[in-house]
Amino acid sequence: VVTVDLHAGQIQGFFDIPTDNLFAAPVFIDDIKNKFINTETIIVSPDVGGVVRARAIAKRLDCDLAIIDKRREKASVSEVMNIIGEVKNKNCILIDDICDTAGTLTNASSALKKQGAKSVHAYITHGVLSNPAIERVEKSPIDKIVITDSIVARDDVKKCKKIVQLSIAHLIGEAIGRITDNRSVSSLFA
């Protein structure tokens, strides 16, 4: 079984056959390097649960890290409480594994802009983008959301000018080739 950015790493332990969990991080890192200047860029975790993921990308890019401390009152509703880190005059890049209704991302983008962020972009592995996500994204101050093609984009997602999709086909293909040849998959992420 080959998975990409499991929401909880422990899920891998439920399989009784060989399982490899891949990370979209290398695809994101290449894109970020091509679009942003490191000294003006800060990686942002939209919640405490995503700090490990965001920190790993920040380290690979030699960027600072900020964390959004939020409280979720109920499912699909989030409230930004505090930003830990200096985001003023920075290109803020939110890193997350999944975006469903875009409440967290749009609230985070508003909070970052209020703290003086120059721009706010998000890199999301799984763009579920259930209603009312597209409407929220279009009305929010977020500049761009970059999603992977782990989920086929619906027509409304494709039409949204604030959403861009990157392919992870090369990453999955490379992993399958390594598995077939009995080579290391984890070295893809070293």
CSV table of C-alpha atoms in Angstrom, one decimal:
chain,number,residue,atom,x,y,z
A,1,VAL,CA,0.0,0.0,0.0
A,2,VAL,CA,1.3,3.5,-0.9
A,3,THR,CA,-0.3,6.4,0.9
A,4,VAL,CA,0.4,10.2,0.8
A,5,ASP,CA,0.5,12.4,3.9
A,6,LEU,CA,-1.6,10.3,6.2
A,7,HIS,CA,-3.6,12.6,8.6
A,8,ALA,CA,-2.3,10.5,11.5
A,9,GLY,CA,0.9,8.5,11.1
A,10,GLN,CA,-0.5,5.8,13.3
A,11,ILE,CA,-2.9,4.7,10.5
A,12,GLN,CA,0.0,3.0,8.8
A,13,GLY,CA,0.1,0.5,11.7
A,14,PHE,CA,-3.4,-0.8,10.9
A,15,PHE,CA,-2.2,-2.4,7.7
A,16,ASP,CA,-1.0,-6.0,7.8
A,17,ILE,CA,0.8,-5.7,4.5
A,18,PRO,CA,3.8,-3.5,3.6
A,19,THR,CA,2.8,0.1,3.6
A,20,ASP,CA,4.7,3.2,2.7
A,21,ASN,CA,3.5,6.7,3.6
A,22,LEU,CA,4.9,9.3,1.2
A,23,PHE,CA,5.1,13.1,1.9
A,24,ALA,CA,4.2,15.8,-0.6
A,25,ALA,CA,6.9,18.0,1.0
A,26,PRO,CA,9.5,17.6,-1.7
A,27,VAL,CA,7.0,18.7,-4.4
A,28,PHE,CA,6.0,21.7,-2.2
A,29,ILE,CA,9.7,22.6,-1.4
A,30,ASP,CA,10.6,22.7,-5.1
A,31,ASP,CA,7.7,25.0,-5.9
A,32,ILE,CA,8.3,27.3,-2.9
A,33,LYS,CA,12.0,27.6,-3.8
A,34,ASN,CA,11.0,28.7,-7.3
A,35,LYS,CA,8.5,31.3,-6.2
A,36,PHE,CA,9.8,32.9,-2.9
A,37,ILE,CA,12.8,34.5,-1.5
A,38,ASN,CA,13.9,32.8,1.7
A,39,THR,CA,14.7,35.9,3.8
A,40,GLU,CA,11.2,37.2,3.1
A,41,THR,CA,9.4,33.9,3.7
A,42,ILE,CA,8.1,32.3,6.8
A,43,ILE,CA,6.5,28.8,7.0
A,44,VAL,CA,3.3,28.8,9.1
A,45,SER,CA,1.6,25.9,10.8
A,46,PRO,CA,-2.2,26.6,10.9
A,47,ASP,CA,-2.4,24.7,14.2
A,48,VAL,CA,-0.3,23.0,16.9
A,49,GLY,CA,-1.0,19.6,15.4
A,50,GLY,CA,0.8,20.5,12.1
A,51,VAL,CA,4.0,21.9,13.7
A,52,VAL,CA,6.1,18.8,12.9
A,53,ARG,CA,5.2,19.0,9.2
A,54,ALA,CA,5.7,22.7,8.9
A,55,ARG,CA,9.0,22.6,10.9
A,56,ALA,CA,10.4,20.0,8.5
A,57,ILE,CA,9.6,22.1,5.5
A,58,ALA,CA,10.9,25.3,7.2
A,59,LYS,CA,14.2,23.5,8.0
A,60,ARG,CA,14.6,22.3,4.4
A,61,LEU,CA,14.1,25.8,3.2
A,62,ASP,CA,16.1,27.5,5.9
A,63,CYS,CA,13.1,29.6,6.8
A,64,ASP,CA,11.6,30.8,10.1
A,65,LEU,CA,8.5,29.1,11.5
A,66,ALA,CA,5.3,30.6,12.9
A,67,ILE,CA,2.4,28.8,14.5
A,68,ILE,CA,-1.2,29.7,14.7
A,69,ASP,CA,-2.8,28.8,18.1
A,70,LYS,CA,-6.4,28.2,17.4
A,71,ARG,CA,-9.4,26.8,19.2
A,72,ARG,CA,-12.0,24.8,17.4
A,73,GLU,CA,-15.5,25.3,19.0
A,74,LYS,CA,-17.1,22.6,16.9
A,75,ALA,CA,-16.5,20.5,13.7
A,76,SER,CA,-15.8,22.7,10.6
A,77,VAL,CA,-15.6,25.9,12.7
A,78,SER,CA,-12.3,27.3,13.8
A,79,GLU,CA,-11.3,30.5,15.5
A,80,VAL,CA,-7.8,31.9,15.3
A,81,MET,CA,-6.5,32.9,18.8
A,82,ASN,CA,-2.9,33.9,18.5
A,83,ILE,CA,0.1,33.9,16.1
A,84,ILE,CA,3.4,32.7,17.5
A,85,GLY,CA,6.2,34.2,15.5
A,86,GLU,CA,6.9,37.4,13.6
A,87,VAL,CA,5.0,37.6,10.3
A,88,LYS,CA,5.1,41.3,9.5
A,89,ASN,CA,6.3,42.0,6.0
A,90,LYS,CA,6.8,38.3,5.3
A,91,ASN,CA,5.5,36.0,2.6
A,92,CYS,CA,3.6,33.5,4.8
A,93,ILE,CA,3.2,30.0,3.6
A,94,LEU,CA,0.7,27.8,5.4
A,95,ILE,CA,1.4,24.1,5.3
A,96,ASP,CA,-1.3,21.6,6.0
A,97,ASP,CA,-2.3,18.0,5.0
A,98,ILE,CA,-5.9,18.5,4.2
A,99,CYS,CA,-8.4,21.3,3.5
A,100,ASP,CA,-12.1,20.5,3.7
A,101,THR,CA,-14.3,23.6,4.1
A,102,ALA,CA,-11.3,26.1,4.2
A,103,GLY,CA,-12.4,27.6,7.5
A,104,THR,CA,-9.0,27.2,9.1
A,105,LEU,CA,-7.1,28.5,6.1
A,106,THR,CA,-9.3,31.5,5.5
A,107,ASN,CA,-9.3,32.5,9.2
A,108,ALA,CA,-5.5,32.0,9.3
A,109,SER,CA,-5.0,34.1,6.2
A,110,SER,CA,-7.1,36.9,7.8
A,111,ALA,CA,-5.2,36.8,11.0
A,112,LEU,CA,-1.8,36.8,9.2
A,113,LYS,CA,-2.8,39.8,7.1
A,114,LYS,CA,-3.9,41.6,10.2
A,115,GLN,CA,-0.5,41.0,11.7
A,116,GLY,CA,1.1,42.6,8.6
A,117,ALA,CA,1.9,39.7,6.4
A,118,LYS,CA,3.0,40.7,2.9
A,119,SER,CA,1.3,37.7,1.3
A,120,VAL,CA,-0.4,34.5,2.4
A,121,HIS,CA,-0.1,31.3,0.4
A,122,ALA,CA,-1.1,27.8,1.4
A,123,TYR,CA,0.3,24.4,0.4
A,124,ILE,CA,-2.2,21.6,1.0
A,125,THR,CA,-1.7,17.9,0.1
A,126,HIS,CA,-5.4,16.9,0.0
A,127,GLY,CA,-7.7,19.5,-1.4
A,128,VAL,CA,-11.1,18.1,-0.5
A,129,LEU,CA,-12.6,21.6,-0.7
A,130,SER,CA,-16.2,20.8,0.3
A,131,ASN,CA,-18.8,23.5,0.2
A,132,PRO,CA,-18.4,26.4,1.1
A,133,ALA,CA,-14.7,26.1,0.6
A,134,ILE,CA,-14.5,27.8,-2.8
A,135,GLU,CA,-16.6,30.7,-1.8
A,136,ARG,CA,-14.6,31.2,1.4
A,137,VAL,CA,-11.3,31.1,-0.5
A,138,GLU,CA,-12.5,33.6,-3.1
A,139,LYS,CA,-13.7,36.0,-0.4
A,140,SER,CA,-10.6,35.6,1.8
A,141,PRO,CA,-7.3,37.6,1.7
A,142,ILE,CA,-5.4,34.4,0.8
A,143,ASP,CA,-3.3,34.9,-2.3
A,144,LYS,CA,-3.0,31.3,-3.5
A,145,ILE,CA,-3.7,27.8,-2.4
A,146,VAL,CA,-1.6,25.1,-3.9
A,147,ILE,CA,-3.0,21.6,-3.7
A,148,THR,CA,-1.8,18.3,-5.1
A,149,ASP,CA,-3.6,16.0,-7.4
A,150,SER,CA,-4.1,13.4,-4.7
A,151,ILE,CA,-7.8,14.2,-5.2
A,152,VAL,CA,-9.2,14.9,-8.7
A,153,ALA,CA,-10.1,18.6,-8.8
A,154,ARG,CA,-13.8,19.3,-9.5
A,155,ASP,CA,-14.7,21.9,-12.2
A,156,ASP,CA,-15.4,24.6,-9.6
A,157,VAL,CA,-11.9,24.0,-8.1
A,158,LYS,CA,-10.3,24.3,-11.5
A,159,LYS,CA,-12.1,27.5,-12.2
A,160,CYS,CA,-11.0,29.2,-9.0
A,161,LYS,CA,-8.2,31.6,-9.8
A,162,LYS,CA,-6.8,31.4,-6.3
A,163,ILE,CA,-6.2,27.6,-6.5
A,164,VAL,CA,-3.4,25.9,-8.3
A,165,GLN,CA,-2.8,22.1,-8.5
A,166,LEU,CA,0.6,20.4,-8.5
A,167,SER,CA,1.1,16.8,-9.6
A,168,ILE,CA,2.6,14.3,-7.3
A,169,ALA,CA,2.6,11.6,-10.0
A,170,HIS,CA,6.4,11.7,-10.3
A,171,LEU,CA,6.7,11.2,-6.5
A,172,ILE,CA,4.4,8.2,-6.5
A,173,GLY,CA,6.0,6.8,-9.6
A,174,GLU,CA,9.5,7.1,-8.1
A,175,ALA,CA,8.3,5.4,-4.9
A,176,ILE,CA,6.7,2.5,-6.8
A,177,GLY,CA,9.9,2.1,-8.8
A,178,ARG,CA,11.9,2.0,-5.6
A,179,ILE,CA,9.6,-0.6,-4.0
A,180,THR,CA,9.8,-2.7,-7.1
A,181,ASP,CA,13.6,-2.6,-7.1
A,182,ASN,CA,13.8,-3.1,-3.3
A,183,ARG,CA,15.4,0.3,-2.8
A,184,SER,CA,14.8,2.8,0.0
A,185,VAL,CA,11.6,4.9,-0.2
A,186,SER,CA,12.5,6.9,2.9
A,187,SER,CA,15.6,8.3,1.3
A,188,LEU,CA,13.3,10.3,-1.0
A,189,PHE,CA,12.6,12.4,2.0
A,190,ALA,CA,16.0,12.7,3.6
